[in-house]
């Protein structure tokens, strides 16, 4: 008698309900800056890029998208503060939806991770501080000395995020992700390594997080908690933005997110992975925050297919964010092949 074939359950390929969305698998396209939106306007070829990576019931997070003209710090990155940009995003979003994908727009402001050349009229970038980032020898990037935001200006930046969230929904996105990670403006306020303010947005942990919390609150009020996610990287020290107590920072922010019942998700970046005996090693220090958050948790940072399957199977996270492997999704995820490293 023929033996019955037993189909192995692959954790990453199991369905998951994220709020109102029925996901068919746990693999998430994490945001990946492409620098191909000429004049800060998304281009038609982006529809091909994203639709190729879309699957029925799969979650995709778009590349970081600027909330205003001052939000820019990299060449040719997209924005969503003008009607022209909104209209340009629409066919891209439609292409993903035709494949059955769930598409979220990540909105950001780079803050001091910029130079005068990216700023309107050559003005100084804005930040929580006037401390300048050291030149980056690997990229030859030179960062201009930032201008410390005045207390009275902060409400205007909060409103930029609110309007960007509304514009994203108008463009057809299923939700928005507030970028509070990787050393950009929100994190420049949150972390004590970059926030040296003496007003209500500096000093204590609560004060340092006030700006980020106000942005999240404004976005939730505008589009609803069910369409709002947040990305955090408390353990990272990108572009000289570090905190002396990342555990306390992560715990505080997760508790703030829990204030919004039904928040779409919390997307958190792992501490930098280390190499142990020539092998990748992920510290798995996000578990306390995954347990504390009352909703969908996305972990990202250094995952391959096997590690992703393991953390989903063990309940360490609900979803796993990937970037590079999505360049060749069939090879990496369906065939299990590794990509060559340069």
Protein backbone atom coordinates (compact mmCIF):
# COMPACT_ATOMS: atom_id res chain seq x y z
CA UNK A 1 0.00 0.00 0.00
CA UNK A 2 1.31 3.42 -0.91
CA UNK A 3 2.56 5.40 2.01
CA UNK A 4 0.65 8.56 2.81
CA UNK A 5 2.77 11.63 2.26
CA UNK A 6 3.01 13.66 5.41
CA UNK A 7 3.16 17.36 4.74
CA UNK A 8 5.52 19.11 7.12
CA UNK A 9 4.17 22.23 8.79
CA UNK A 10 6.47 25.17 8.12
CA UNK A 11 5.91 27.77 10.86
CA UNK A 12 6.68 30.74 8.61
CA UNK A 13 4.05 29.50 6.15
CA UNK A 14 1.21 29.21 8.66
CA UNK A 15 -1.69 31.70 8.50
CA UNK A 16 -2.09 34.50 11.02
CA UNK A 17 -4.81 37.03 11.76
CA UNK A 18 -3.37 40.53 12.21
CA UNK A 19 -6.23 42.76 13.26
CA UNK A 20 -8.68 42.84 10.36
CA UNK A 21 -6.19 41.23 7.97
CA UNK A 22 -6.00 37.49 7.30
CA UNK A 23 -2.35 36.82 6.51
CA UNK A 24 -1.50 33.61 4.68
CA UNK A 25 2.02 33.40 6.12
CA UNK A 26 4.36 35.00 8.69
CA UNK A 27 7.02 36.40 6.32
CA UNK A 28 7.01 40.21 6.16
CA UNK A 29 8.77 42.38 3.60
CA UNK A 30 10.52 44.84 5.92
CA UNK A 31 11.12 48.39 4.64
CA UNK A 32 14.16 48.76 2.41
CA UNK A 33 15.29 52.18 1.17
CA UNK A 34 15.71 52.04 -2.62
CA UNK A 35 16.70 55.62 -3.57
CA UNK A 36 14.85 55.47 -6.89
CA UNK A 37 12.04 57.97 -6.33
CA UNK A 38 13.32 60.79 -8.49
CA UNK A 39 12.40 64.20 -7.16
CA UNK A 40 10.95 62.45 -4.09
CA UNK A 41 8.08 61.16 -6.26
CA UNK A 42 7.49 57.37 -6.42
CA UNK A 43 8.14 56.03 -9.93
CA UNK A 44 6.08 53.58 -12.02
CA UNK A 45 8.78 50.90 -11.82
CA UNK A 46 8.09 50.62 -8.08
CA UNK A 47 4.83 48.87 -8.99
CA UNK A 48 6.88 46.07 -10.54
CA UNK A 49 9.27 45.92 -7.58
CA UNK A 50 6.56 45.60 -4.94
CA UNK A 51 4.12 43.43 -6.91
CA UNK A 52 6.90 40.91 -7.57
CA UNK A 53 7.28 40.57 -3.81
CA UNK A 54 3.57 40.45 -3.06
CA UNK A 55 1.69 37.26 -2.27
CA UNK A 56 -1.95 36.70 -1.48
CA UNK A 57 -2.31 37.47 2.21
CA UNK A 58 1.32 38.61 2.60
CA UNK A 59 2.35 41.76 4.50
CA UNK A 60 4.64 44.26 2.77
CA UNK A 61 6.00 47.43 4.38
CA UNK A 62 7.00 50.10 1.88
CA UNK A 63 10.34 51.88 1.95
CA UNK A 64 10.63 54.80 4.36
CA UNK A 65 8.57 57.69 3.04
CA UNK A 66 9.13 61.31 4.03
CA UNK A 67 6.48 63.30 5.87
CA UNK A 68 7.74 66.70 4.71
CA UNK A 69 10.37 68.48 2.64
CA UNK A 70 12.67 68.62 5.68
CA UNK A 71 12.40 64.86 6.26
CA UNK A 72 14.92 63.94 3.56
CA UNK A 73 18.46 62.68 4.11
CA UNK A 74 19.14 60.24 1.27
CA UNK A 75 19.01 60.73 -2.51
CA UNK A 76 15.75 60.13 -4.34
CA UNK A 77 13.68 58.77 -1.46
CA UNK A 78 9.88 58.98 -1.74
CA UNK A 79 7.61 61.36 0.08
CA UNK A 80 3.91 61.54 0.79
CA UNK A 81 3.39 65.18 1.73
CA UNK A 82 2.18 66.43 -1.69
CA UNK A 83 -0.80 65.46 -3.82
CA UNK A 84 1.56 64.56 -6.67
CA UNK A 85 3.25 62.01 -4.42
CA UNK A 86 -0.09 60.61 -3.25
CA UNK A 87 -1.24 60.14 -6.85
CA UNK A 88 2.08 58.49 -7.77
CA UNK A 89 1.70 55.95 -4.95
CA UNK A 90 -1.81 54.88 -6.02
CA UNK A 91 -0.90 52.60 -8.97
CA UNK A 92 1.91 51.07 -6.91
CA UNK A 93 -0.48 50.22 -4.09
CA UNK A 94 -3.03 48.94 -6.61
CA UNK A 95 -0.42 46.58 -8.08
CA UNK A 96 0.19 45.02 -4.66
CA UNK A 97 -3.53 44.73 -3.97
CA UNK A 98 -4.09 42.96 -7.29
CA UNK A 99 -1.74 40.26 -6.01
CA UNK A 100 -3.74 40.05 -2.77
CA UNK A 101 -1.05 41.66 -0.61
CA UNK A 102 -1.47 43.83 2.48
CA UNK A 103 0.54 47.03 2.02
CA UNK A 104 1.68 49.39 4.79
CA UNK A 105 3.49 52.71 4.26
CA UNK A 106 6.38 53.49 6.61
CA UNK A 107 6.49 57.22 7.36
CA UNK A 108 9.63 58.91 8.66
CA UNK A 109 11.65 62.01 9.29
CA UNK A 110 15.43 61.55 9.24
CA UNK A 111 16.17 64.50 11.52
CA UNK A 112 19.93 65.13 11.72
CA UNK A 113 20.79 62.16 9.46
CA UNK A 114 20.99 64.61 6.59
CA UNK A 115 22.93 67.52 5.21
CA UNK A 116 22.10 70.96 3.91
CA UNK A 117 21.98 69.67 0.34
CA UNK A 118 18.83 67.67 1.07
CA UNK A 119 17.10 70.49 2.92
CA UNK A 120 14.84 73.23 1.53
CA UNK A 121 16.88 76.34 0.66
CA UNK A 122 20.01 74.66 2.05
CA UNK A 123 18.89 75.09 5.64
CA UNK A 124 20.25 73.03 8.53
CA UNK A 125 18.64 69.67 9.31
CA UNK A 126 16.48 69.60 12.44
CA UNK A 127 16.91 67.40 15.49
CA UNK A 128 16.50 67.12 19.24
CA UNK A 129 20.06 68.41 19.52
CA UNK A 130 22.65 70.52 17.76
CA UNK A 131 25.26 67.75 18.02
CA UNK A 132 26.63 66.77 14.61
CA UNK A 133 27.09 63.16 13.46
CA UNK A 134 30.66 62.18 12.62
CA UNK A 135 31.44 61.64 8.91
CA UNK A 136 30.80 58.09 7.69
CA UNK A 137 34.03 56.75 6.11
CA UNK A 138 32.23 53.80 4.49
CA UNK A 139 29.67 55.85 2.59
CA UNK A 140 31.54 59.17 2.36
CA UNK A 141 28.41 60.75 3.80
CA UNK A 142 29.00 64.05 5.56
CA UNK A 143 26.26 65.14 7.93
CA UNK A 144 25.61 68.84 8.48
CA UNK A 145 25.40 70.38 11.92
CA UNK A 146 21.72 70.17 12.89
CA UNK A 147 19.52 72.86 14.33
CA UNK A 148 17.88 72.07 17.64
CA UNK A 149 14.10 72.23 17.26
CA UNK A 150 12.46 74.92 19.35
CA UNK A 151 9.78 73.63 21.70
CA UNK A 152 7.07 75.49 19.83
CA UNK A 153 8.04 73.88 16.51
CA UNK A 154 7.50 70.30 17.62
CA UNK A 155 3.71 70.37 17.26
CA UNK A 156 4.19 71.19 13.58
CA UNK A 157 6.31 68.07 13.04
CA UNK A 158 3.68 65.99 14.83
CA UNK A 159 1.12 67.37 12.40
CA UNK A 160 3.36 66.47 9.46
CA UNK A 161 3.18 62.83 10.56
CA UNK A 162 -0.59 63.08 10.99
CA UNK A 163 -1.07 64.46 7.48
CA UNK A 164 1.31 61.90 6.00
CA UNK A 165 -0.71 59.11 7.61
CA UNK A 166 -3.91 60.52 6.13
CA UNK A 167 -2.26 60.83 2.72
CA UNK A 168 -1.09 57.21 2.89
CA UNK A 169 -4.63 56.02 3.44
CA UNK A 170 -5.81 58.26 0.58
CA UNK A 171 -3.19 56.61 -1.62
CA UNK A 172 -4.78 53.25 -0.82
CA UNK A 173 -2.34 51.83 1.73
CA UNK A 174 -3.86 49.44 4.26
CA UNK A 175 -2.01 51.11 7.11
CA UNK A 176 0.99 53.15 8.17
CA UNK A 177 4.11 52.35 10.17
CA UNK A 178 5.60 55.17 12.25
CA UNK A 179 9.38 54.90 11.93
CA UNK A 180 10.71 55.31 15.46
CA UNK A 181 13.95 53.41 14.88
CA UNK A 182 17.49 53.48 13.44
CA UNK A 183 18.63 56.83 14.74
CA UNK A 184 16.13 58.99 12.87
CA UNK A 185 14.21 61.95 14.29
CA UNK A 186 11.87 60.20 16.71
CA UNK A 187 14.71 58.13 18.12
CA UNK A 188 16.94 61.21 18.37
CA UNK A 189 14.43 62.43 20.93
CA UNK A 190 13.91 59.07 22.66
CA UNK A 191 17.54 58.19 23.37
CA UNK A 192 19.65 59.92 26.00
CA UNK A 193 22.75 59.69 23.81
CA UNK A 194 21.29 62.29 21.46
CA UNK A 195 18.68 64.14 23.50
CA UNK A 196 20.34 66.88 25.55
CA UNK A 197 17.27 69.09 25.86
CA UNK A 198 16.17 70.85 29.04
CA UNK A 199 12.51 71.42 28.11
CA UNK A 200 9.52 69.07 28.41
CA UNK A 201 10.96 66.95 25.59
CA UNK A 202 14.25 66.19 27.35
CA UNK A 203 15.65 64.82 30.58
CA UNK A 204 13.52 62.00 31.98
CA UNK A 205 12.57 58.91 29.99
CA UNK A 206 8.96 60.09 29.86
CA UNK A 207 10.00 63.49 28.52
CA UNK A 208 12.37 62.03 25.92
CA UNK A 209 9.60 59.78 24.61
CA UNK A 210 6.99 62.53 24.63
CA UNK A 211 7.53 63.54 21.00
CA UNK A 212 7.28 59.95 19.71
CA UNK A 213 4.19 59.33 21.82
CA UNK A 214 2.58 62.51 20.48
CA UNK A 215 3.28 61.41 16.91
CA UNK A 216 1.81 57.96 17.52
CA UNK A 217 -1.22 59.45 19.26
CA UNK A 218 -1.82 61.83 16.35
CA UNK A 219 -1.52 59.08 13.75
CA UNK A 220 -3.89 56.83 15.68
CA UNK A 221 -6.45 59.62 16.01
CA UNK A 222 -6.21 60.31 12.28
CA UNK A 223 -6.40 56.82 10.78
CA UNK A 224 -7.32 54.53 13.67
CA UNK A 225 -5.26 52.16 15.79
CA UNK A 226 -6.27 49.28 13.51
CA UNK A 227 -4.26 50.90 10.70
CA UNK A 228 -1.22 52.05 12.69
CA UNK A 229 2.00 50.17 13.44
CA UNK A 230 5.24 51.37 15.04
CA UNK A 231 8.87 50.38 14.46
CA UNK A 232 11.40 50.62 17.31
CA UNK A 233 15.11 49.75 17.68
CA UNK A 234 15.93 50.39 21.35
CA UNK A 235 19.14 48.34 21.32
CA UNK A 236 20.61 49.78 18.14
CA UNK A 237 23.18 52.57 17.96
CA UNK A 238 22.83 53.55 14.32
CA UNK A 239 24.30 56.95 13.36
CA UNK A 240 25.56 57.58 16.89
CA UNK A 241 22.10 57.31 18.43
CA UNK A 242 22.28 55.09 21.52
CA UNK A 243 20.61 54.88 24.90
CA UNK A 244 22.17 54.03 28.25
CA UNK A 245 19.20 51.84 29.26
CA UNK A 246 17.54 50.34 26.17
CA UNK A 247 15.55 47.85 28.24
CA UNK A 248 13.81 50.65 30.13
CA UNK A 249 13.25 52.52 26.87
CA UNK A 250 11.69 49.51 25.16
CA UNK A 251 9.53 48.71 28.17
CA UNK A 252 8.23 52.28 28.39
CA UNK A 253 7.41 52.51 24.69
CA UNK A 254 5.63 49.15 24.65
CA UNK A 255 3.48 50.29 27.56
CA UNK A 256 2.65 53.45 25.62
CA UNK A 257 1.67 51.41 22.58
CA UNK A 258 -0.61 49.30 24.75
CA UNK A 259 -2.59 52.45 25.50
CA UNK A 260 -4.00 52.14 21.97
CA UNK A 261 -6.31 49.15 21.95
CA UNK A 262 -6.17 47.29 18.67
CA UNK A 263 -2.90 48.85 17.46
CA UNK A 264 -1.97 47.06 14.24
CA UNK A 265 1.48 45.91 15.39
CA UNK A 266 4.76 46.59 17.15
CA UNK A 267 7.77 46.07 14.88
CA UNK A 268 11.02 45.79 16.84
CA UNK A 269 14.60 45.39 15.61
CA UNK A 270 16.84 42.83 17.28
CA UNK A 271 20.09 43.87 18.94
CA UNK A 272 22.93 43.65 16.46
CA UNK A 273 23.66 40.04 15.67
CA UNK A 274 27.09 38.70 16.56
CA UNK A 275 29.31 36.07 14.98
CA UNK A 276 30.15 33.17 17.28
CA UNK A 277 32.61 30.60 15.90
CA UNK A 278 31.87 31.85 12.42
CA UNK A 279 28.11 31.42 12.79
CA UNK A 280 25.34 33.97 13.15
CA UNK A 281 24.05 34.49 16.64
CA UNK A 282 20.92 36.49 17.46
CA UNK A 283 20.71 37.40 21.17
CA UNK A 284 16.89 37.08 21.31
CA UNK A 285 16.51 39.90 23.79
CA UNK A 286 13.11 41.03 22.52
CA UNK A 287 11.10 38.31 24.27
CA UNK A 288 10.09 40.43 27.32
CA UNK A 289 8.66 43.09 25.03
CA UNK A 290 6.89 40.57 22.83
CA UNK A 291 5.23 39.24 26.00
CA UNK A 292 4.39 42.74 27.22
CA UNK A 293 2.83 43.98 23.98
CA UNK A 294 -0.90 43.35 23.65
CA UNK A 295 -0.97 42.72 19.94
CA UNK A 296 0.87 41.52 16.86
CA UNK A 297 4.65 41.54 17.28
CA UNK A 298 7.10 41.64 14.37
CA UNK A 299 10.78 40.84 14.97
CA UNK A 300 13.43 41.84 12.42
CA UNK A 301 17.19 41.84 12.12
CA UNK A 302 19.49 39.08 10.89
CA UNK A 303 16.94 36.33 10.38
CA UNK A 304 17.30 33.56 7.83
CA UNK A 305 14.63 30.99 6.99
CA UNK A 306 15.58 28.46 9.67
CA UNK A 307 15.86 31.05 12.44
CA UNK A 308 12.54 32.56 11.37
CA UNK A 309 10.81 29.20 11.53
CA UNK A 310 12.24 28.58 14.97
CA UNK A 311 11.14 31.85 16.55
CA UNK A 312 7.62 31.57 15.16
CA UNK A 313 7.32 27.96 16.33
CA UNK A 314 8.49 28.90 19.84
CA UNK A 315 6.17 31.90 20.12
CA UNK A 316 9.02 34.41 20.27
CA UNK A 317 7.29 36.53 17.65
CA UNK A 318 4.17 36.47 15.51
CA UNK A 319 5.76 37.65 12.27
CA UNK A 320 9.34 37.98 10.99
CA UNK A 321 10.66 40.86 8.89
CA UNK A 322 13.08 40.18 6.03
CA UNK A 323 14.74 42.41 3.44
CA UNK A 324 17.59 41.04 1.31
CA UNK A 325 16.08 37.63 0.64
CA UNK A 326 13.12 39.27 -1.02
CA UNK A 327 15.37 40.15 -3.95
CA UNK A 328 15.13 36.49 -4.95
CA UNK A 329 12.16 35.16 -2.94
CA UNK A 330 11.77 31.88 -4.81
CA UNK A 331 15.39 30.89 -4.27
CA UNK A 332 15.63 31.89 -0.62
CA UNK A 333 12.25 30.95 0.81
CA UNK A 334 10.78 28.27 -1.44
CA UNK A 335 13.97 26.49 -2.48
CA UNK A 336 15.92 27.10 0.72
CA UNK A 337 19.03 28.32 -1.06
CA UNK A 338 21.44 30.83 0.43
CA UNK A 339 22.46 33.94 -1.45
CA UNK A 340 26.15 34.51 -2.10
CA UNK A 341 27.78 37.20 -0.01
CA UNK A 342 30.13 39.71 -1.66
